[in-house]
CSV table of N, CA and C in Angstrom, one decimal:
chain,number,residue,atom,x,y,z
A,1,UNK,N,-66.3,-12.9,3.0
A,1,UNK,CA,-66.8,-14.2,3.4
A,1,UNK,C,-67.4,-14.9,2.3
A,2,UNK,N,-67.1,-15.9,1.9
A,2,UNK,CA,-67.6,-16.8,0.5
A,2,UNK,C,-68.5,-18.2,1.5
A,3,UNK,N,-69.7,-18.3,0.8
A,3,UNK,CA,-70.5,-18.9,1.4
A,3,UNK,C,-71.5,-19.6,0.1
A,4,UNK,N,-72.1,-20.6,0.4
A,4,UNK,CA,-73.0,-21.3,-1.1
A,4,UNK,C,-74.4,-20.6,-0.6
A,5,UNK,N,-75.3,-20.1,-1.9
A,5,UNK,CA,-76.4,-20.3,-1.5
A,5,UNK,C,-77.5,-20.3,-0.6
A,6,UNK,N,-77.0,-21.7,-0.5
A,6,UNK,CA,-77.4,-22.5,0.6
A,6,UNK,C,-77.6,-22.5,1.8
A,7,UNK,N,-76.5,-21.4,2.5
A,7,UNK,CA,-76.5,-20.7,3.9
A,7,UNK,C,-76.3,-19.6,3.6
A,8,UNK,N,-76.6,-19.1,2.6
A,8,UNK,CA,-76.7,-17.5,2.4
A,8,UNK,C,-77.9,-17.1,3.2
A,9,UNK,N,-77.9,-15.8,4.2
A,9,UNK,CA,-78.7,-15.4,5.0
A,9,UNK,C,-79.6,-15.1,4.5
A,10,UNK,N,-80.5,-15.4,5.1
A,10,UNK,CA,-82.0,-14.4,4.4
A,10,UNK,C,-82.4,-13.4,4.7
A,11,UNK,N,-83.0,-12.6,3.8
A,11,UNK,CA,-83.6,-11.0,4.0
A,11,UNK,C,-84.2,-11.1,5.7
A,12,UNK,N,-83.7,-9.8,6.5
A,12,UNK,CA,-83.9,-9.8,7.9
A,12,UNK,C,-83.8,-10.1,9.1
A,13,UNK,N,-82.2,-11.0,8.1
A,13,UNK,CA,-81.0,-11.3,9.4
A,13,UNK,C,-80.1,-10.1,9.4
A,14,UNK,N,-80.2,-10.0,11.2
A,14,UNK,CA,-79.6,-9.2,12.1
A,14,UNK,C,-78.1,-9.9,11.8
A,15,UNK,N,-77.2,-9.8,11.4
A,15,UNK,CA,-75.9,-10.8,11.4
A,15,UNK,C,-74.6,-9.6,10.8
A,16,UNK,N,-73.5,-9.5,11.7
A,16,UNK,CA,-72.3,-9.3,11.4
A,16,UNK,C,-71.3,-8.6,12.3
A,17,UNK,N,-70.4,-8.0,12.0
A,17,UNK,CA,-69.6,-7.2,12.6
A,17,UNK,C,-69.9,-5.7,13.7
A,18,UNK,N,-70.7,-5.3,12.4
A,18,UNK,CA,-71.2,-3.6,12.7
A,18,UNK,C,-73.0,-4.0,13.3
A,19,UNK,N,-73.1,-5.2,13.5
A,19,UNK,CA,-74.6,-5.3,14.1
A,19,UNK,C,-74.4,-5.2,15.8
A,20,UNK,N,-75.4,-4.3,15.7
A,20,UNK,CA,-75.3,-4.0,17.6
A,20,UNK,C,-76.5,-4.6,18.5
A,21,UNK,N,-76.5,-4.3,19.9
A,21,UNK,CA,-77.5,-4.7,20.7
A,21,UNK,C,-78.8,-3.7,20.6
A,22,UNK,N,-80.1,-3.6,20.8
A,22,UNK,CA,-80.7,-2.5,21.0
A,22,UNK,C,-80.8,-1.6,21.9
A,23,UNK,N,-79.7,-2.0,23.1
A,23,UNK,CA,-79.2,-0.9,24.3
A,23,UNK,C,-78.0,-0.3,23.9
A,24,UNK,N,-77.6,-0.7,22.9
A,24,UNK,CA,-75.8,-0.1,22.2
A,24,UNK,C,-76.5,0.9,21.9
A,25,UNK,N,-77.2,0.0,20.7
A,25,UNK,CA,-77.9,1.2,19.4
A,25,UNK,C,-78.4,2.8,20.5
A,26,UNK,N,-79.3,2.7,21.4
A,26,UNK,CA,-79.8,3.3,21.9
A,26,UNK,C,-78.9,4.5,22.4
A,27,UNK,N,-78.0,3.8,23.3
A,27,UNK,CA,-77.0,4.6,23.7
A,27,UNK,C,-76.3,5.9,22.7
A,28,UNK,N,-75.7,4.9,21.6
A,28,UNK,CA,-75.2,5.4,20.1
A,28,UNK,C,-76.3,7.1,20.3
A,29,UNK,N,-77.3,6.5,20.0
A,29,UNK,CA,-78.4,7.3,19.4
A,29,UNK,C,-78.7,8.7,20.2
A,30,UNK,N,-78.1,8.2,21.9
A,30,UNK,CA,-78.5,9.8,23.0
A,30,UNK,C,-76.9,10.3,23.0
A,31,UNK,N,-76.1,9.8,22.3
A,31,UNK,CA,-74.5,10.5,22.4
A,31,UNK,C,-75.0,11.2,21.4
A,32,UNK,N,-75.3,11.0,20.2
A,32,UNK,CA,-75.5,12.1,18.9
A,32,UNK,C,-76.1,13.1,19.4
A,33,UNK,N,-77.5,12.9,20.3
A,33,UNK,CA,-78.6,13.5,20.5
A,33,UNK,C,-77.3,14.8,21.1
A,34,UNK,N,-77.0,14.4,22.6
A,34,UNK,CA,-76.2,15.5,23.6
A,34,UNK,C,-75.3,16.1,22.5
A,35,UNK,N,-74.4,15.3,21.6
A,35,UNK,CA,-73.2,16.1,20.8
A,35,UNK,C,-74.2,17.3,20.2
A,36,UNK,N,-74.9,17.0,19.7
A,36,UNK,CA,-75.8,18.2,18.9
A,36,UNK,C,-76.7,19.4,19.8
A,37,UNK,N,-77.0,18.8,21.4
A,37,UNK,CA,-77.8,20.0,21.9
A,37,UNK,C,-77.1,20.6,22.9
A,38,UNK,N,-75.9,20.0,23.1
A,38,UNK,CA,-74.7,20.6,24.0
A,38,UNK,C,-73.4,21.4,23.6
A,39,UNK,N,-73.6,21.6,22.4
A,39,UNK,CA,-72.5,22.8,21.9
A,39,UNK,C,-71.0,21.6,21.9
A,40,UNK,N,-71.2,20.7,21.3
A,40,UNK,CA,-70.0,20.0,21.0
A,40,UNK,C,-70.2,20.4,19.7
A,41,UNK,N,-70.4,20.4,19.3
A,41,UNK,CA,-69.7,20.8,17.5
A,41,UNK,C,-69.5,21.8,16.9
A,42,UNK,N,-69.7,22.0,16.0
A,42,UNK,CA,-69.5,23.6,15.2
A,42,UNK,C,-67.6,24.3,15.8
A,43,UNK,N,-67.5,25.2,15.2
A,43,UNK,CA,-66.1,26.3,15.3
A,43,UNK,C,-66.0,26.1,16.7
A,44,UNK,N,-67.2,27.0,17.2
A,44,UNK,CA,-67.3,27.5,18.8
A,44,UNK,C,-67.4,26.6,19.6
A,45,UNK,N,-67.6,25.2,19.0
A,45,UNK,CA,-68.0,23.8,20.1
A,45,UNK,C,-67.2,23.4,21.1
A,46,UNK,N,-67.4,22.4,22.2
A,46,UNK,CA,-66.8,22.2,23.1
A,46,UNK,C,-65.3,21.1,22.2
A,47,UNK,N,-65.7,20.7,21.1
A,47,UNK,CA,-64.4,19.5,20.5
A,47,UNK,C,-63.8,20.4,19.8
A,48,UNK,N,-64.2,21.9,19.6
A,48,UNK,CA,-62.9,22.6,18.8
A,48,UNK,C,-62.4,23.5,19.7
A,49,UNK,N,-62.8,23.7,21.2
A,49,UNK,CA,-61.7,24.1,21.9
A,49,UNK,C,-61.4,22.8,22.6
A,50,UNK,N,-61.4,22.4,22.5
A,50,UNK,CA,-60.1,20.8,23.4
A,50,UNK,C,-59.7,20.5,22.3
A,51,UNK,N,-59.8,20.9,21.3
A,51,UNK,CA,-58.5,21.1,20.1
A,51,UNK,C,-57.4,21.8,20.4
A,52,UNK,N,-58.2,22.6,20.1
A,52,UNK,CA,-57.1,24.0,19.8
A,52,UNK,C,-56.5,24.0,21.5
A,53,UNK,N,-57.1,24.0,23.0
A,53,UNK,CA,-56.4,24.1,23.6
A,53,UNK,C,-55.6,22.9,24.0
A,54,UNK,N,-56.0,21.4,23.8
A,54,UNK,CA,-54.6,20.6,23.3
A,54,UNK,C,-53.2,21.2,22.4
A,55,UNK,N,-53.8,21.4,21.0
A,55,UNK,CA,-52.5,21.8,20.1
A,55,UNK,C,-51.8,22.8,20.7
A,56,UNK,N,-52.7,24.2,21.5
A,56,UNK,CA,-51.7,25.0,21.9
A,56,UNK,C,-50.9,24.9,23.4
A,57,UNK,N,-51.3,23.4,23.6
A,57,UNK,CA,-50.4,23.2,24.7
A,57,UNK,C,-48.8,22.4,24.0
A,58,UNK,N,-48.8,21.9,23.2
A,58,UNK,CA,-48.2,21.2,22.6
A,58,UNK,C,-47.1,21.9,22.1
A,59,UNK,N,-47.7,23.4,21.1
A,59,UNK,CA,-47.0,24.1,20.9
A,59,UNK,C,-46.3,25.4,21.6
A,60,UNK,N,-46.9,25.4,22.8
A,60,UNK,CA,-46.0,26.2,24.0
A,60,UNK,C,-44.8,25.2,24.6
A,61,UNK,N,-45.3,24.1,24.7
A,61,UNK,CA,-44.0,23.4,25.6
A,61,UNK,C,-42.8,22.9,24.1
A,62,UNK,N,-43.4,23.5,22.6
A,62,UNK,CA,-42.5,23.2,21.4
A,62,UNK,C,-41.5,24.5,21.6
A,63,UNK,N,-42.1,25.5,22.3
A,63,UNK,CA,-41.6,26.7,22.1
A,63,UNK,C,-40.6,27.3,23.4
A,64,UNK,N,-41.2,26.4,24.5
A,64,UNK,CA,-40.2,26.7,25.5
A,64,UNK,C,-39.2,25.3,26.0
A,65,UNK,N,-39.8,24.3,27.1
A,65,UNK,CA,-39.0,23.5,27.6
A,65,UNK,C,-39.0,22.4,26.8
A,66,UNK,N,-39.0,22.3,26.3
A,66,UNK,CA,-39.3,21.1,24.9
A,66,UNK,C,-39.0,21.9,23.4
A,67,UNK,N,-38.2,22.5,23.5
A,67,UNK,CA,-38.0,23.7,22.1
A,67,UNK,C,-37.7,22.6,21.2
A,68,UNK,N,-38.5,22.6,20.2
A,68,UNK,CA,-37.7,22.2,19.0
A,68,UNK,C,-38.7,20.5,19.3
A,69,UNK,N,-38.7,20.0,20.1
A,69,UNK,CA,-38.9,18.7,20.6
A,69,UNK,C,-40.1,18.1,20.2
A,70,UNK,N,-41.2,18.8,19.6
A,70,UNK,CA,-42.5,18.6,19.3
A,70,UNK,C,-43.2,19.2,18.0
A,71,UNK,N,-43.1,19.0,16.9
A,71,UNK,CA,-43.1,19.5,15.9
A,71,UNK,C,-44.5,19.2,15.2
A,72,UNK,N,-45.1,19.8,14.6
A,72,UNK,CA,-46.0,19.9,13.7
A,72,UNK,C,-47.3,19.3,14.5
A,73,UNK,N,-47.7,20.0,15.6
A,73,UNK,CA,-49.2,19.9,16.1
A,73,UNK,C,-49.9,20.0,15.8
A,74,UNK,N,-51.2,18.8,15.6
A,74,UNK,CA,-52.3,19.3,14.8
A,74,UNK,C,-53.4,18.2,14.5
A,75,UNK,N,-54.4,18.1,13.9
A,75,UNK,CA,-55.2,16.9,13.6
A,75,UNK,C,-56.3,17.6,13.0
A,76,UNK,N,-57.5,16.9,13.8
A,76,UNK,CA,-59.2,16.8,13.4
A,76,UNK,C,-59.9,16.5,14.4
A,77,UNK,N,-60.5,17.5,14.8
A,77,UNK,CA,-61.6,17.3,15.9
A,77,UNK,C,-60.4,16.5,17.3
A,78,UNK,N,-61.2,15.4,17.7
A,78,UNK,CA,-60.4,15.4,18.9
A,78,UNK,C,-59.5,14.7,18.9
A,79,UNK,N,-58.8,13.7,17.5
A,79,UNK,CA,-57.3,13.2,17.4
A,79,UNK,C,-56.5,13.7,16.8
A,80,UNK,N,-55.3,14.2,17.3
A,80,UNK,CA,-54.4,15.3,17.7
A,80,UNK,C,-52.6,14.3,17.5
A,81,UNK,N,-52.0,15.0,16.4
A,81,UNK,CA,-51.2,14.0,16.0
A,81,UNK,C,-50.0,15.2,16.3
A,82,UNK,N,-48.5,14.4,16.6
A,82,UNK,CA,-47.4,15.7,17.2
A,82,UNK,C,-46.2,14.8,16.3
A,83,UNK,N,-45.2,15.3,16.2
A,83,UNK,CA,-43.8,14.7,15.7
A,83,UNK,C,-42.9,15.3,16.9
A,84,UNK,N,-42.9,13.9,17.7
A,84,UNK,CA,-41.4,14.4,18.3
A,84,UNK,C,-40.3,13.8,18.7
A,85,UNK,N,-39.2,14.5,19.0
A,85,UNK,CA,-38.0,14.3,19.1
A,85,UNK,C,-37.4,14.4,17.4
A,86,UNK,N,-36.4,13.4,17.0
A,86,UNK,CA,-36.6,13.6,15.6
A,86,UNK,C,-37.2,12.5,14.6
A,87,UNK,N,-38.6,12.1,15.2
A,87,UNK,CA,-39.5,11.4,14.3
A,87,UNK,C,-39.1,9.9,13.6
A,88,UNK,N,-38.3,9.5,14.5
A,88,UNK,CA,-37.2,8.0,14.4
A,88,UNK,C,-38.4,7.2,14.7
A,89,UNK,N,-38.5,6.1,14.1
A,89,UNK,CA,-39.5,4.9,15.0
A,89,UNK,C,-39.0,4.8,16.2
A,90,UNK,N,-37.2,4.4,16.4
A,90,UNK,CA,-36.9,4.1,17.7
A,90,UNK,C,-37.2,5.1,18.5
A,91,UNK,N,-36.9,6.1,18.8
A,91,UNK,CA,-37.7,7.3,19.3
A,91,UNK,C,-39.1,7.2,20.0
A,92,UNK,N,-39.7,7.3,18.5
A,92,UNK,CA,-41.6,7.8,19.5
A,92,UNK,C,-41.5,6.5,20.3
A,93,UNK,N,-41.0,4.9,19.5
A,93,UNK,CA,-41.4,4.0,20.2
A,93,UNK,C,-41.0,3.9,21.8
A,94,UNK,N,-39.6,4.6,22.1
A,94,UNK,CA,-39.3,5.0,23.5
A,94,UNK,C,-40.0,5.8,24.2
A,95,UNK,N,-40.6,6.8,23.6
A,95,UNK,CA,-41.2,8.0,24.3
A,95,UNK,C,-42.9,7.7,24.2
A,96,UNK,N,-43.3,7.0,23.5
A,96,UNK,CA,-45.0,6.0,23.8
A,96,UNK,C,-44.3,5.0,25.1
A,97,UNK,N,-43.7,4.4,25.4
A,97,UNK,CA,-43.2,3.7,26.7
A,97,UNK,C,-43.1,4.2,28.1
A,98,UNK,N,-42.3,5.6,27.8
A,98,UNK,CA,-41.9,6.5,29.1
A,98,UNK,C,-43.8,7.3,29.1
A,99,UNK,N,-44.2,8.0,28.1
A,99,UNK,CA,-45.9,8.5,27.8
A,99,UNK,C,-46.6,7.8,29.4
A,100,UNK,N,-46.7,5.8,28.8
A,100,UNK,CA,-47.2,5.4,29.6
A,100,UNK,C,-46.9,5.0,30.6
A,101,UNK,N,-45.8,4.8,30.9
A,101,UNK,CA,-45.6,4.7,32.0
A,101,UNK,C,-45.7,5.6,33.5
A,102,UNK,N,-45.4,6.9,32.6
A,102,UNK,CA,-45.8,8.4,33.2
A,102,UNK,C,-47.0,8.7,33.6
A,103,UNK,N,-48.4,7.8,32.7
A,103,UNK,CA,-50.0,7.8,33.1
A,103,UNK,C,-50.7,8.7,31.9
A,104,UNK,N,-50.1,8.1,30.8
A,104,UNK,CA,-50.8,9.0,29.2
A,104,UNK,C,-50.7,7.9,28.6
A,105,UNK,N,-51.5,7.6,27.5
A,105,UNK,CA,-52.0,6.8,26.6
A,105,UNK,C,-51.6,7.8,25.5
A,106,UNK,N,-50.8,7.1,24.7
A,106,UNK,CA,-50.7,8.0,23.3
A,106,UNK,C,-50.2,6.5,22.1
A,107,UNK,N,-50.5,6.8,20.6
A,107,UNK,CA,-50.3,5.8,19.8
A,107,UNK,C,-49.4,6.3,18.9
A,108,UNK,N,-48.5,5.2,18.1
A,108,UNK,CA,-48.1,5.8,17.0
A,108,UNK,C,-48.5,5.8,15.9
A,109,UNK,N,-48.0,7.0,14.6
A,109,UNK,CA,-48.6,7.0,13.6
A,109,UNK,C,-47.4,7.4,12.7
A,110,UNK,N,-48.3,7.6,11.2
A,110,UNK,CA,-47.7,7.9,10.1
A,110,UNK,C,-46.0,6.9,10.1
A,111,UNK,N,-45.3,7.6,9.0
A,111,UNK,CA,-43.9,7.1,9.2
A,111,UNK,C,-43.3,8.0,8.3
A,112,UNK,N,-41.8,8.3,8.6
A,112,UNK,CA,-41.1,9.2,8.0
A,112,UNK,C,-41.5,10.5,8.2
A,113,UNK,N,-41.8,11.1,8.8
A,113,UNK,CA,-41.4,11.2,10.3
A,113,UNK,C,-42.8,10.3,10.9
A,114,UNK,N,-42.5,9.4,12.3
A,114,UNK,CA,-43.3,8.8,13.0
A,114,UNK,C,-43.5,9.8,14.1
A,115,UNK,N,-45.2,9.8,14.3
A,115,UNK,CA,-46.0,10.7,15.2
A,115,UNK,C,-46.3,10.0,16.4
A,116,UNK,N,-47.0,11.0,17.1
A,116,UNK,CA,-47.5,10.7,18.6
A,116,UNK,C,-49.1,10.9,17.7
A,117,UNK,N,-50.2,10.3,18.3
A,117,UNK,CA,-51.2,10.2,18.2
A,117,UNK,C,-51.7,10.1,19.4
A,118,UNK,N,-52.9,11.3,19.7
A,118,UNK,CA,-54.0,10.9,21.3
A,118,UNK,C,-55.2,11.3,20.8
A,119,UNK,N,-55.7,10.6,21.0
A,119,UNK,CA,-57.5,10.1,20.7
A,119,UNK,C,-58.1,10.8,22.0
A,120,UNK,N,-58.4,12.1,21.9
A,120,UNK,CA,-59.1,13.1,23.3
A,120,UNK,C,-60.7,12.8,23.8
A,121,UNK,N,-60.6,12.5,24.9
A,121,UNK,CA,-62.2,12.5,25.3
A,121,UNK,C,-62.6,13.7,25.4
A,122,UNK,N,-64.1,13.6,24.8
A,122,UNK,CA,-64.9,14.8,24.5
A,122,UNK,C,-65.3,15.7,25.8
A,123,UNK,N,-65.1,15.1,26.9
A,123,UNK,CA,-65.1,15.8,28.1
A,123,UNK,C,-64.1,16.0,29.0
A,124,UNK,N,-63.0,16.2,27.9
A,124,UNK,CA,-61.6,16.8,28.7
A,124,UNK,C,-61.5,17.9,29.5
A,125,UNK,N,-61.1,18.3,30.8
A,125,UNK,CA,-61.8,19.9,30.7
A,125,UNK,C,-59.9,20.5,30.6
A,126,UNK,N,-59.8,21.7,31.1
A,126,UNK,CA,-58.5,22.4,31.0
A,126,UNK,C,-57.9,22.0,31.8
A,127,UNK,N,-57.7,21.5,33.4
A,127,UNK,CA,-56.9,20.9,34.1
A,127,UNK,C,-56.2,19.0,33.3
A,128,UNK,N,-57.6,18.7,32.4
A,128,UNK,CA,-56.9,17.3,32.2
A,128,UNK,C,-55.5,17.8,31.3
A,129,UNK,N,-55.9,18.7,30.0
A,129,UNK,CA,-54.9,19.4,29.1
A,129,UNK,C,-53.7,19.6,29.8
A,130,UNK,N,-53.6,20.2,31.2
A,130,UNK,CA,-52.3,20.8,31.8
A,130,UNK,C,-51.8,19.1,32.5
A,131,UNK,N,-52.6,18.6,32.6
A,131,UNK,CA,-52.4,17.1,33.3
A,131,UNK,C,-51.1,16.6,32.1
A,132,UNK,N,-52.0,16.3,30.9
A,132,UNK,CA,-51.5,15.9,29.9
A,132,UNK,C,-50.7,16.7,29.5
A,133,UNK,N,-50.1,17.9,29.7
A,133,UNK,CA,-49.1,18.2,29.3
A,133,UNK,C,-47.7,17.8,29.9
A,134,UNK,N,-48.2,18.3,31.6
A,134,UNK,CA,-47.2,17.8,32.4
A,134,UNK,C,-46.4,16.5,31.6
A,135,UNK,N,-47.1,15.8,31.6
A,135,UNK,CA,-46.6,14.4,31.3
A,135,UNK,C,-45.3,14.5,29.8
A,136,UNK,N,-46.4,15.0,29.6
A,136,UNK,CA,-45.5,15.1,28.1
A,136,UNK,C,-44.0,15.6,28.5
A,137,UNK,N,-44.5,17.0,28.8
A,137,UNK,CA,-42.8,17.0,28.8
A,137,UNK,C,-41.8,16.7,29.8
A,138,UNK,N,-42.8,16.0,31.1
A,138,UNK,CA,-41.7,15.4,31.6
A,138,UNK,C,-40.6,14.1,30.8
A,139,UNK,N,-41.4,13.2,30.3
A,139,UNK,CA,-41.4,11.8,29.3
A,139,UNK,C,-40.1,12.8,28.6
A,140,UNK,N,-40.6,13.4,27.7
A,140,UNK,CA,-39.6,14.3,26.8
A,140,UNK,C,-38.3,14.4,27.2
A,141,UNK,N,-38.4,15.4,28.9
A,141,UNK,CA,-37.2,15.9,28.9
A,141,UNK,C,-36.7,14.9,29.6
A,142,UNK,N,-37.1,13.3,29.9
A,142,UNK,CA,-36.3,12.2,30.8
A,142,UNK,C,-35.4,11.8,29.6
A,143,UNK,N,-35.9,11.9,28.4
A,143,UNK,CA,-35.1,11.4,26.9
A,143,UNK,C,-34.4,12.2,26.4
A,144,UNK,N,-33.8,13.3,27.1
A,144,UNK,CA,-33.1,14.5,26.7
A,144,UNK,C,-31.9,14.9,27.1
């Protein structure tokens, strides 16, 4: 933003993009609090098994009814990126369509090969995983 001077803010304006309310902030501040006294972090945490049991759902339905169809599962903490079918834009872009339409939210990413991308809520439990699986490979095997 290019501004004169003249309306340049003064020291101990609240002003911008990343400035929040003091009930945001607040909020912000008891989510860190719970992530840290509720066993969401670390190896053993609750966001590195709704990792790993996302990815290894991904990679069971790569290995059975979806063989071949879901390639390279994997991410960071709770967004979880897949290649499938064979990684065409036209592709994911059909299979993010049938995703939602089916009742999954998924985004695309990268390019060459173009991915599936899902952004997991930290309170997924094991039924949503099989939920979201379902989906998947049904979407999958309607494009097959």
């Amino acid at each position: 933003t290019l501004f004169t001077e003249e309306i340049n803010p003064k020291p101990g304006l609240i002003a911008g993009t990343f400035a929040g309310s003091s009930a945001e902030l607040r909020v912000g501040l008891r989510i860190l609090e719970l992530m840290q006294t509720e066993d969401y972090l670390g190896k053993n945490g609750k966001i590195a098994k709704i990792h790993s049991d996302f990815v290894g759902m991904l990679d069971r339905l790569n290995e059975t009814s979806c063989a071949g169809l879901l390639q390279d599962a994997g991410g960071l903490g709770l967004m979880i990126a897949v290649t499938p079918l064979d990684g065409s834009k036209e592709k994911v872009g059909q299979l993010l369509t049938r995703l939602y339409d089916n009742g999954l939210i998924s985004f695309s990413c990268g390019r060459g090969p173009f991915r599936l991308r899902f952004l997991l809520p930290a309170v997924m439990s094991n039924d949503d995983v099989a939920r979201a699986g379902e989906i998947i490979e049904k979407s999958i095997l309607e494009m097959t």
